[in-house]
Short mmCIF file of C-alpha atoms in Angstrom, two decimals:
data_model
loop_
_atom_site.label_atom_id
_atom_site.label_comp_id
_atom_site.label_asym_id
_atom_site.label_seq_id
_atom_site.Cartn_x
_atom_site.Cartn_y
_atom_site.Cartn_z
CA UNK U 1 -39.27 -173.12 -6.07
CA UNK U 2 -42.71 -172.09 -5.57
CA UNK U 3 -43.17 -169.49 -2.59
CA UNK U 4 -46.51 -168.82 -0.46
CA UNK U 5 -47.58 -166.39 1.51
CA UNK U 6 -50.47 -166.60 3.80
CA UNK U 7 -52.60 -163.37 5.13
CA UNK U 8 -54.63 -164.60 8.09
CA UNK U 9 -57.62 -163.09 9.61
CA UNK U 10 -60.30 -164.34 12.30
CA UNK U 11 -60.20 -166.36 15.23
CA UNK U 12 -57.54 -168.55 16.90
CA UNK U 13 -59.47 -171.34 15.50
CA UNK U 14 -59.22 -170.21 12.00
CA UNK U 15 -55.35 -169.55 13.26
CA UNK U 16 -55.10 -173.30 13.42
CA UNK U 17 -56.21 -173.68 10.16
CA UNK U 18 -53.50 -171.79 8.59
CA UNK U 19 -51.06 -173.37 10.50
CA UNK U 20 -52.56 -177.05 8.95
CA UNK U 21 -52.81 -175.15 5.41
CA UNK U 22 -48.94 -174.36 5.98
CA UNK U 23 -48.22 -177.63 6.85
CA UNK U 24 -49.73 -179.17 3.95
CA UNK U 25 -47.99 -176.64 1.54
CA UNK U 26 -44.63 -177.27 2.80
CA UNK U 27 -45.05 -181.15 2.64
CA UNK U 28 -46.03 -180.08 -0.94
CA UNK U 29 -42.51 -178.83 -1.47
CA UNK U 30 -43.53 -175.34 -1.52
CA UNK U 31 -41.92 -172.02 0.50
CA UNK U 32 -43.24 -170.13 3.16
CA UNK U 33 -42.42 -166.66 3.28
CA UNK U 34 -43.55 -163.59 4.95
CA UNK U 35 -43.08 -161.20 2.09
CA UNK U 36 -46.11 -161.39 -0.38
CA UNK U 37 -44.05 -159.51 -3.11
CA UNK U 38 -41.94 -162.59 -3.10
CA UNK U 39 -44.90 -164.96 -3.63
CA UNK U 40 -46.20 -166.99 -6.50
CA UNK U 41 -49.37 -167.86 -4.28
CA UNK U 42 -51.11 -165.92 -1.81
CA UNK U 43 -54.04 -167.54 0.54
CA UNK U 44 -56.24 -165.10 2.05
CA UNK U 45 -57.59 -167.24 4.97
CA UNK U 46 -61.04 -165.24 5.55
CA UNK U 47 -63.11 -164.41 8.57
CA UNK U 48 -66.61 -164.50 7.79
CA UNK U 49 -68.51 -163.96 11.32
CA UNK U 50 -69.42 -160.29 10.90
CA UNK U 51 -69.65 -157.51 8.79
CA UNK U 52 -66.77 -155.98 9.89
CA UNK U 53 -64.59 -158.56 9.64
CA UNK U 54 -66.02 -160.00 6.08
CA UNK U 55 -64.98 -156.35 4.87
CA UNK U 56 -61.45 -156.61 6.05
CA UNK U 57 -61.03 -159.99 4.55
CA UNK U 58 -62.21 -158.73 0.97
CA UNK U 59 -60.55 -155.44 1.31
CA UNK U 60 -57.21 -157.83 1.84
CA UNK U 61 -58.19 -159.58 -1.38
CA UNK U 62 -58.79 -156.35 -3.55
CA UNK U 63 -55.44 -155.01 -2.27
CA UNK U 64 -53.57 -158.04 -2.78
CA UNK U 65 -54.64 -158.47 -6.51
CA UNK U 66 -53.79 -154.80 -7.39
CA UNK U 67 -50.25 -154.84 -5.72
CA UNK U 68 -49.18 -158.50 -6.78
CA UNK U 69 -50.62 -159.23 -10.08
CA UNK U 70 -48.27 -161.81 -10.60
CA UNK U 71 -49.20 -164.22 -7.84
CA UNK U 72 -52.01 -166.76 -7.99
CA UNK U 73 -54.58 -165.58 -4.84
CA UNK U 74 -56.95 -168.07 -3.07
CA UNK U 75 -59.79 -166.64 -1.13
CA UNK U 76 -59.85 -169.55 1.65
CA UNK U 77 -61.42 -169.66 5.25
CA UNK U 78 -64.79 -169.01 6.44
CA UNK U 79 -65.88 -166.23 3.98
CA UNK U 80 -64.73 -168.44 1.05
CA UNK U 81 -66.97 -171.32 2.74
CA UNK U 82 -69.85 -169.19 3.34
CA UNK U 83 -70.26 -167.25 -0.03
CA UNK U 84 -68.58 -169.72 -2.47
CA UNK U 85 -71.45 -169.54 -4.99
CA UNK U 86 -71.56 -165.90 -4.83
CA UNK U 87 -67.81 -165.36 -5.32
CA UNK U 88 -67.67 -167.63 -7.98
CA UNK U 89 -69.60 -165.80 -10.32
CA UNK U 90 -68.62 -162.44 -8.60
CA UNK U 91 -65.31 -162.19 -7.37
CA UNK U 92 -62.86 -162.30 -10.28
CA UNK U 93 -60.10 -161.02 -8.03
CA UNK U 94 -59.97 -164.61 -6.52
CA UNK U 95 -58.04 -167.14 -9.08
CA UNK U 96 -59.55 -169.66 -6.19
CA UNK U 97 -62.03 -170.29 -3.81
CA UNK U 98 -61.17 -172.73 -0.79
CA UNK U 99 -63.83 -173.72 1.99
CA UNK U 100 -62.42 -175.26 5.27
CA UNK U 101 -64.73 -178.41 5.37
CA UNK U 102 -61.62 -180.36 4.87
CA UNK U 103 -58.30 -178.78 4.67
CA UNK U 104 -56.40 -181.97 3.03
CA UNK U 105 -57.98 -180.87 -0.23
CA UNK U 106 -55.72 -177.63 -0.38
CA UNK U 107 -53.15 -180.29 -1.95
CA UNK U 108 -55.26 -180.89 -5.51
CA UNK U 109 -56.69 -177.43 -5.59
CA UNK U 110 -53.11 -175.68 -5.59
CA UNK U 111 -52.04 -178.43 -8.34
CA UNK U 112 -55.35 -177.08 -10.21
CA UNK U 113 -54.33 -173.98 -9.93
CA UNK U 114 -50.95 -173.90 -10.93
CA UNK U 115 -52.37 -175.90 -14.29
CA UNK U 116 -54.63 -173.10 -15.19
CA UNK U 117 -57.83 -173.86 -13.98
CA UNK U 118 -59.82 -171.47 -11.59
CA UNK U 119 -61.05 -174.30 -9.15
CA UNK U 120 -63.60 -173.32 -6.68
CA UNK U 121 -63.81 -176.15 -3.49
CA UNK U 122 -66.15 -175.86 -0.80
CA UNK U 123 -66.13 -179.51 1.02
CA UNK U 124 -68.73 -180.31 3.58
CA UNK U 125 -68.01 -179.76 7.06
CA UNK U 126 -67.41 -183.37 8.68
CA UNK U 127 -64.94 -184.13 11.47
CA UNK U 128 -62.19 -181.77 13.14
CA UNK U 129 -59.42 -180.96 10.52
CA UNK U 130 -55.94 -181.84 11.71
CA UNK U 131 -52.57 -182.06 10.78
CA UNK U 132 -48.82 -181.10 10.92
CA UNK U 133 -48.28 -177.90 12.25
CA UNK U 134 -44.66 -176.98 12.46
CA UNK U 135 -45.06 -173.31 11.89
CA UNK U 136 -47.12 -171.67 14.55
CA UNK U 137 -48.75 -168.29 13.81
CA UNK U 138 -47.95 -167.17 17.33
CA UNK U 139 -45.44 -166.29 19.69
CA UNK U 140 -42.83 -168.39 21.18
CA UNK U 141 -44.05 -171.42 23.69
CA UNK U 142 -48.16 -171.18 23.08
CA UNK U 143 -50.22 -173.19 20.69
CA UNK U 144 -53.70 -173.40 20.32
CA UNK U 145 -55.49 -176.89 20.36
CA UNK U 146 -58.93 -177.06 18.61
CA UNK U 147 -60.87 -179.88 20.24
CA UNK U 148 -64.35 -179.20 18.54
CA UNK U 149 -65.69 -177.85 15.25
CA UNK U 150 -69.12 -176.13 14.81
CA UNK U 151 -71.95 -175.52 17.14
CA UNK U 152 -75.19 -176.58 17.66
CA UNK U 153 -76.09 -173.94 20.15
CA UNK U 154 -77.68 -172.17 17.24
CA UNK U 155 -77.99 -168.53 18.82
CA UNK U 156 -80.29 -166.44 16.43
CA UNK U 157 -77.34 -163.66 16.13
CA UNK U 158 -74.64 -166.54 14.84
CA UNK U 159 -73.37 -167.68 11.45
CA UNK U 160 -71.22 -170.02 12.78
CA UNK U 161 -73.41 -173.13 12.16
CA UNK U 162 -73.81 -171.62 8.65
CA UNK U 163 -69.93 -171.55 7.91
CA UNK U 164 -68.55 -174.57 10.42
CA UNK U 165 -71.45 -176.88 10.81
CA UNK U 166 -72.82 -178.88 13.65
CA UNK U 167 -70.85 -179.52 16.35
CA UNK U 168 -68.08 -182.20 16.08
CA UNK U 169 -65.65 -183.19 18.56
CA UNK U 170 -62.24 -185.08 18.23
CA UNK U 171 -61.17 -188.19 19.88
CA UNK U 172 -59.89 -187.69 23.43
CA UNK U 173 -56.77 -189.37 22.27
CA UNK U 174 -56.23 -188.00 19.29
CA UNK U 175 -56.36 -184.59 21.43
CA UNK U 176 -53.94 -186.03 24.18
CA UNK U 177 -51.47 -187.09 21.53
CA UNK U 178 -51.59 -183.80 20.09
CA UNK U 179 -51.02 -182.35 23.35
CA UNK U 180 -48.12 -184.50 24.23
CA UNK U 181 -46.19 -183.65 21.02
CA UNK U 182 -46.37 -180.10 21.30
CA UNK U 183 -45.25 -180.26 24.86
CA UNK U 184 -42.37 -182.78 23.82
CA UNK U 185 -41.39 -179.97 21.37
CA UNK U 186 -41.13 -177.15 23.66
CA UNK U 187 -44.56 -175.45 23.94
CA UNK U 188 -45.53 -174.10 27.55
CA UNK U 189 -48.80 -173.17 27.19
CA UNK U 190 -51.96 -174.90 25.74
CA UNK U 191 -54.65 -173.21 24.77
CA UNK U 192 -58.07 -175.41 24.26
CA UNK U 193 -60.48 -173.91 21.55
CA UNK U 194 -63.66 -174.42 20.04
CA UNK U 195 -66.88 -172.90 18.93
CA UNK U 196 -68.33 -174.10 22.76
CA UNK U 197 -65.84 -176.40 24.78
CA UNK U 198 -68.64 -177.38 27.01
CA UNK U 199 -70.37 -179.31 23.91
CA UNK U 200 -67.46 -181.54 23.77
CA UNK U 201 -68.18 -184.96 23.02
CA UNK U 202 -71.87 -184.06 22.62
CA UNK U 203 -72.16 -184.00 18.98
CA UNK U 204 -74.64 -186.41 17.01
CA UNK U 205 -71.86 -188.38 15.88
CA UNK U 206 -69.58 -187.96 18.36
CA UNK U 207 -67.54 -190.90 20.12
CA UNK U 208 -64.89 -189.30 21.93
CA UNK U 209 -64.16 -191.94 24.35
CA UNK U 210 -65.58 -194.64 22.27
CA UNK U 211 -68.74 -194.75 23.83
CA UNK U 212 -70.95 -192.54 21.53
CA UNK U 213 -72.25 -188.89 22.16
CA UNK U 214 -72.31 -187.70 25.63
CA UNK U 215 -75.58 -185.72 27.11
CA UNK U 216 -75.29 -182.36 27.32
CA UNK U 217 -75.46 -180.35 30.73
CA UNK U 218 -78.07 -177.42 30.46
CA UNK U 219 -79.59 -174.54 32.53
CA UNK U 220 -83.16 -175.32 33.16
CA UNK U 221 -85.53 -172.91 31.48
CA UNK U 222 -87.57 -172.39 33.83
CA UNK U 223 -85.88 -172.54 37.14
CA UNK U 224 -82.50 -171.22 36.08
CA UNK U 225 -80.78 -174.27 38.16
CA UNK U 226 -78.30 -176.01 36.03
CA UNK U 227 -78.75 -179.55 35.59
CA UNK U 228 -76.98 -182.91 34.00
CA UNK U 229 -74.17 -182.84 36.51
CA UNK U 230 -75.32 -186.51 37.68
CA UNK U 231 -72.75 -187.57 34.77
CA UNK U 232 -69.04 -186.09 34.11
CA UNK U 233 -69.05 -183.92 31.33
CA UNK U 234 -66.47 -184.89 28.15
CA UNK U 235 -64.92 -181.73 29.13
CA UNK U 236 -64.02 -182.47 32.60
CA UNK U 237 -62.89 -186.21 31.67
CA UNK U 238 -60.81 -184.45 29.20
CA UNK U 239 -59.19 -182.30 31.22
CA UNK U 240 -58.48 -185.44 33.67
CA UNK U 241 -56.57 -187.30 30.65
CA UNK U 242 -54.44 -183.81 29.89
CA UNK U 243 -53.64 -183.95 33.76
CA UNK U 244 -52.25 -186.65 33.55
CA UNK U 245 -49.84 -185.82 31.41
CA UNK U 246 -46.10 -184.96 33.18
CA UNK U 247 -44.57 -182.18 32.99
CA UNK U 248 -44.33 -178.18 33.48
CA UNK U 249 -46.91 -176.45 31.34
CA UNK U 250 -50.34 -174.29 31.46
CA UNK U 251 -53.57 -175.06 30.13
CA UNK U 252 -56.23 -172.60 29.25
CA UNK U 253 -59.85 -173.08 27.87
CA UNK U 254 -61.05 -170.47 25.82
CA UNK U 255 -65.03 -170.37 24.86
CA UNK U 256 -67.50 -171.94 27.04
CA UNK U 257 -71.00 -171.22 26.64
CA UNK U 258 -72.98 -170.26 29.36
CA UNK U 259 -76.30 -172.27 29.02
CA UNK U 260 -74.30 -175.46 30.06
CA UNK U 261 -71.08 -174.67 32.07
CA UNK U 262 -69.50 -177.82 33.16
CA UNK U 263 -69.32 -176.95 37.14
CA UNK U 264 -67.55 -180.53 37.11
CA UNK U 265 -64.43 -178.88 35.77
CA UNK U 266 -64.13 -176.50 38.80
CA UNK U 267 -63.35 -179.55 40.61
CA UNK U 268 -60.31 -181.03 38.16
CA UNK U 269 -58.84 -177.14 38.19
CA UNK U 270 -58.66 -177.77 41.88
CA UNK U 271 -56.70 -180.80 41.94
CA UNK U 272 -53.72 -179.37 39.05
CA UNK U 273 -52.60 -176.13 39.27
CA UNK U 274 -51.19 -176.38 35.84
CA UNK U 275 -54.85 -175.61 34.58
CA UNK U 276 -55.94 -172.36 34.87
CA UNK U 277 -58.87 -170.68 36.43
CA UNK U 278 -59.41 -168.83 33.25
CA UNK U 279 -62.73 -168.83 32.06
CA UNK U 280 -63.72 -167.61 28.60
CA UNK U 281 -67.95 -167.46 28.58
CA UNK U 282 -69.83 -165.03 25.94
CA UNK U 283 -72.90 -163.89 27.92
CA UNK U 284 -73.99 -161.35 25.15
CA UNK U 285 -76.56 -159.92 27.40
CA UNK U 286 -77.52 -159.03 30.79
CA UNK U 287 -81.20 -158.71 29.93
CA UNK U 288 -83.42 -161.81 30.12
CA UNK U 289 -85.80 -161.15 27.33
CA UNK U 290 -82.94 -160.32 24.91
CA UNK U 291 -81.26 -163.65 26.65
CA UNK U 292 -84.24 -165.28 25.22
CA UNK U 293 -84.45 -163.62 21.77
CA UNK U 294 -81.02 -165.07 21.35
CA UNK U 295 -82.15 -168.47 21.77
CA UNK U 296 -80.56 -169.03 25.13
CA UNK U 297 -82.40 -170.71 28.22
CA UNK U 298 -80.19 -168.86 30.91
CA UNK U 299 -80.87 -165.56 32.83
CA UNK U 300 -78.97 -162.75 34.46
CA UNK U 301 -79.70 -164.19 37.77
CA UNK U 302 -78.49 -167.60 36.37
CA UNK U 303 -75.25 -166.18 35.06
CA UNK U 304 -74.71 -164.32 37.84
CA UNK U 305 -74.65 -167.47 40.03
CA UNK U 306 -72.32 -169.28 37.60
CA UNK U 307 -69.64 -166.23 37.89
CA UNK U 308 -70.04 -166.53 41.72
CA UNK U 309 -69.73 -170.01 41.68
CA UNK U 310 -66.43 -169.97 39.92
CA UNK U 311 -65.22 -167.04 42.03
CA UNK U 312 -66.33 -169.19 45.16
CA UNK U 313 -63.75 -171.91 43.90
CA UNK U 314 -61.21 -169.73 42.72
CA UNK U 315 -61.22 -166.01 44.28
CA UNK U 316 -58.60 -164.75 41.66
CA UNK U 317 -60.19 -166.30 38.70
CA UNK U 318 -59.73 -164.25 35.32
CA UNK U 319 -63.02 -164.02 33.66
CA UNK U 320 -63.36 -163.08 29.69
CA UNK U 321 -66.88 -162.53 28.49
CA UNK U 322 -68.28 -160.95 25.36
CA UNK U 323 -71.62 -158.51 24.99
CA UNK U 324 -73.72 -157.80 21.73
CA UNK U 325 -75.06 -154.38 21.94
CA UNK U 326 -78.31 -153.35 19.71
CA UNK U 327 -79.61 -156.66 19.59
CA UNK U 328 -83.14 -156.75 17.73
CA UNK U 329 -85.55 -155.45 20.08
CA UNK U 330 -83.05 -154.16 22.57
CA UNK U 331 -85.00 -151.30 24.51
CA UNK U 332 -83.12 -148.52 26.56
CA UNK U 333 -84.29 -150.20 29.62
CA UNK U 334 -82.44 -154.00 28.37
CA UNK U 335 -79.65 -152.03 27.30
CA UNK U 336 -79.17 -150.67 30.84
CA UNK U 337 -79.65 -154.08 32.49
CA UNK U 338 -76.28 -155.45 30.56
CA UNK U 339 -74.79 -152.50 31.93
CA UNK U 340 -76.12 -153.39 35.35
CA UNK U 341 -74.94 -157.11 34.69
CA UNK U 342 -71.46 -156.43 33.99
CA UNK U 343 -71.10 -154.18 36.62
CA UNK U 344 -72.46 -157.33 38.70
CA UNK U 345 -69.95 -160.05 37.32
CA UNK U 346 -67.16 -157.73 37.18
CA UNK U 347 -65.39 -159.73 34.40
CA UNK U 348 -61.64 -158.90 34.23
CA UNK U 349 -61.80 -158.28 30.30
CA UNK U 350 -64.83 -158.32 27.96
CA UNK U 351 -65.23 -157.56 23.93
CA UNK U 352 -68.26 -155.41 23.55
CA UNK U 353 -69.41 -155.09 19.59
CA UNK U 354 -72.47 -153.77 17.84
CA UNK U 355 -74.95 -156.25 16.45
CA UNK U 356 -74.54 -157.10 12.89
CA UNK U 357 -77.17 -158.31 10.45
CA UNK U 358 -76.45 -161.58 9.43
CA UNK U 359 -78.27 -162.73 6.51
CA UNK U 360 -79.63 -166.35 6.69
CA UNK U 361 -79.72 -166.43 10.60
CA UNK U 362 -82.72 -166.30 12.60
CA UNK U 363 -81.76 -162.72 13.79
CA UNK U 364 -81.76 -161.09 10.46
CA UNK U 365 -85.26 -161.41 9.73
CA UNK U 366 -85.98 -160.13 13.53
CA UNK U 367 -88.66 -157.14 13.68
CA UNK U 368 -87.35 -153.88 15.86
CA UNK U 369 -84.05 -153.40 14.51
CA UNK U 370 -81.75 -151.15 16.38
CA UNK U 371 -80.37 -148.26 14.35
CA UNK U 372 -76.89 -148.77 14.16
CA UNK U 373 -75.62 -145.51 15.37
CA UNK U 374 -77.67 -146.46 18.92
CA UNK U 375 -76.22 -150.11 19.07
CA UNK U 376 -72.35 -148.84 18.71
CA UNK U 377 -73.26 -145.76 21.58
CA UNK U 378 -74.48 -149.03 23.54
CA UNK U 379 -71.23 -150.89 22.69
CA UNK U 380 -69.10 -147.96 23.44
CA UNK U 381 -71.07 -147.66 26.93
CA UNK U 382 -70.03 -151.09 27.62
CA UNK U 383 -66.52 -150.84 27.08
CA UNK U 384 -66.04 -148.06 29.17
CA UNK U 385 -67.69 -149.37 31.84
CA UNK U 386 -65.37 -152.77 31.40
CA UNK U 387 -62.27 -150.50 30.69
CA UNK U 388 -62.93 -149.35 34.35
CA UNK U 389 -63.35 -152.66 35.87
CA UNK U 390 -60.27 -153.97 34.45
CA UNK U 391 -58.05 -150.95 35.42
CA UNK U 392 -59.94 -151.97 39.24
CA UNK U 393 -58.94 -155.50 38.66
CA UNK U 394 -55.41 -154.95 37.36
CA UNK U 395 -54.64 -152.75 40.31
CA UNK U 396 -55.10 -155.67 42.83
CA UNK U 397 -52.38 -157.61 40.85
CA UNK U 398 -49.63 -155.27 42.13
CA UNK U 399 -47.08 -156.36 44.53
CA UNK U 400 -47.79 -159.96 43.89
CA UNK U 401 -45.38 -162.20 41.62
CA UNK U 402 -46.17 -164.14 38.61
CA UNK U 403 -44.63 -166.38 36.35
CA UNK U 404 -44.61 -164.73 32.99
CA UNK U 405 -44.05 -166.43 29.81
CA UNK U 406 -42.05 -164.07 27.60
CA UNK U 407 -43.07 -163.59 24.00
CA UNK U 408 -40.46 -161.06 22.74
CA UNK U 409 -37.34 -158.85 23.88
CA UNK U 410 -37.56 -155.67 22.89
CA UNK U 411 -34.41 -154.06 21.44
CA UNK U 412 -32.56 -151.32 22.55
CA UNK U 413 -30.35 -150.35 25.70
CA UNK U 414 -32.87 -151.15 28.42
CA UNK U 415 -33.64 -154.60 29.56
CA UNK U 416 -37.54 -155.03 28.35
CA UNK U 417 -39.43 -157.71 27.39
CA UNK U 418 -42.71 -158.42 26.81
CA UNK U 419 -44.85 -161.65 27.89
CA UNK U 420 -48.29 -162.60 29.75
CA UNK U 421 -49.26 -163.78 33.08
CA UNK U 422 -51.92 -166.84 33.43
CA UNK U 423 -54.36 -164.48 33.49
CA UNK U 424 -53.99 -162.57 30.26
CA UNK U 425 -54.55 -165.16 27.13
CA UNK U 426 -53.28 -164.19 23.67
CA UNK U 427 -53.78 -161.46 21.74
CA UNK U 428 -56.74 -160.42 23.46
CA UNK U 429 -56.03 -159.66 27.34
CA UNK U 430 -53.29 -157.28 27.17
CA UNK U 431 -49.74 -158.02 28.25
CA UNK U 432 -46.85 -157.82 30.88
CA UNK U 433 -44.00 -155.37 30.47
CA UNK U 434 -41.14 -156.82 32.24
CA UNK U 435 -37.86 -155.05 33.33
CA UNK U 436 -34.63 -156.48 33.63
CA UNK U 437 -30.94 -155.71 34.02
CA UNK U 438 -29.11 -156.07 30.25
CA UNK U 439 -26.15 -156.45 32.32
CA UNK U 440 -26.68 -159.15 34.84
CA UNK U 441 -25.80 -162.14 32.66
CA UNK U 442 -28.32 -164.59 34.22
CA UNK U 443 -31.50 -162.25 33.73
CA UNK U 444 -30.06 -161.69 29.99
CA UNK U 445 -29.93 -165.55 29.80
CA UNK U 446 -33.53 -166.26 31.32
CA UNK U 447 -35.32 -163.22 29.31
CA UNK U 448 -35.86 -164.97 26.05
CA UNK U 449 -39.14 -165.83 23.86
CA UNK U 450 -40.63 -168.82 24.77
CA UNK U 451 -38.97 -168.94 28.50
CA UNK U 452 -40.78 -168.19 31.75
CA UNK U 453 -39.42 -165.76 34.10
CA UNK U 454 -40.87 -164.81 37.71
CA UNK U 455 -41.69 -161.29 37.80
CA UNK U 456 -43.22 -158.78 40.37
CA UNK U 457 -45.98 -156.69 39.47
CA UNK U 458 -44.95 -152.89 40.52
CA UNK U 459 -47.42 -151.09 38.13
CA UNK U 460 -50.60 -151.42 36.48
CA UNK U 461 -52.25 -149.05 33.53
CA UNK U 462 -55.54 -149.46 31.44
CA UNK U 463 -54.94 -152.51 29.81
CA UNK U 464 -51.16 -153.94 31.19
CA UNK U 465 -48.76 -154.19 33.98
CA UNK U 466 -45.55 -153.36 34.64
CA UNK U 467 -43.06 -155.86 36.48
CA UNK U 468 -39.51 -156.51 37.54
CA UNK U 469 -37.27 -159.41 36.65
CA UNK U 470 -36.90 -161.81 39.96
CA UNK U 471 -35.33 -164.59 38.82
CA UNK U 472 -35.78 -167.69 36.13
CA UNK U 473 -38.90 -169.60 36.64
CA UNK U 474 -38.51 -173.27 37.86
CA UNK U 475 -41.26 -173.86 35.16
CA UNK U 476 -38.73 -173.81 32.81
CA UNK U 477 -36.99 -177.28 34.42
CA UNK U 478 -36.69 -180.01 32.24
CA UNK U 479 -38.54 -178.32 29.30
CA UNK U 480 -37.33 -179.17 26.09
CA UNK U 481 -35.67 -176.36 23.43
CA UNK U 482 -38.40 -175.55 21.12
CA UNK U 483 -38.34 -177.52 17.81
CA UNK U 484 -40.96 -175.61 16.12
CA UNK U 485 -41.05 -172.58 14.30
CA UNK U 486 -42.97 -169.52 15.29
CA UNK U 487 -44.00 -166.69 12.62
CA UNK U 488 -43.22 -163.71 14.81
CA UNK U 489 -40.01 -165.39 15.70
CA UNK U 490 -39.25 -165.62 11.90
CA UNK U 491 -40.65 -161.75 10.90
CA UNK U 492 -38.33 -160.55 14.00
CA UNK U 493 -35.27 -162.06 12.48
CA UNK U 494 -35.53 -161.25 9.03
CA UNK U 495 -36.04 -157.49 9.71
CA UNK U 496 -33.30 -157.58 12.07
#
């Protein structure tokens, strides 16, 4: 019996790829293990987005090669897709190299690998890979659903189009079928992902509703006014289709480019409380000159208006964003503009990173590169500003009750569990610590991984919230017990 271990890196989109790989390998008769020392096959599912992520992925390969000499090691994922030609000659530590253009080709690759070959398979980027996912690399109760692949925005700093290709969207009915299946298997929280959900259906070869590519809404470069709202966006129409599904669940959207944010989704969300007013919008900068240099058409004024529109529709909306400090040409004044922008929008959460110079991107050859030390200090400043804003916004949640999706129950005498409220996306936004009485039979039964409980927030910290258990949530009514496996559950039970 051949066992495989998958070492997962990168974003949620890469996680879905890893889950599809697990599904294909188990269908071939391989057995997944969570102990790399037991595995005859180790897959390093890499990230190739920025320098630090690339280093982390390669370090994982070198460590695996040194510690598990007996195993066949496959370098897979974004890094493999991007640098296959280089790695083929210069990375003997990898027994095989596998890109992410067509994950179904893993079947042939592992067969060739165990037949003594050193396969290098880099399929072209076409369509959006799907497949069986009976093992989710997440906590119980939540799943990601990929609705697009690739990106047409071509921001000057970004290597995603080089790795994942141009934008492609999944047919709407295929997405609906997957969401329905996940709900039937006990999933409560669906997180829609893609490089840019606003572009859903607008790829050159897309026909998500059977009528060809859809128009892409955008911000007018001169006026800063959002245009294109005369026709319903593909994203809004998809949300309406999901909204037609029965049952108790919640749906979150992740990654919407600010230059063509679909305002019509706000009206859809208003009509269905199951669709969360959570918006992940990567603004990247608050300085107009840098925004243009990033190949974006918006402005700090237009972006501030976008946030104002969202908060006008949903006063308690959760907004996450990303900033890139030290982009070529960023002056001290431009950096201060971004700080002022962050203060103006008061985002609940943000990621702030120093600019990473990526070869083959337009930004690579730009002049006036900012020294790494300065870029890091600017990023640190944004992190500090966001930390203060997050602390204040979390304090506004105190003394309110929320439905909390329990992710794990902490072992010990004290009744303690960790979960997330609707305004906290998986892995990136912090948690809610739920306290309950272990001697209370009903409470102990209610507080379980994948279940939803009602809890009252009693305190806040820099990132997390403390809450007291109130009751089982009515959102659990008619929810089926999970028929899926979850990686963290398996690891927990194996270690107990």
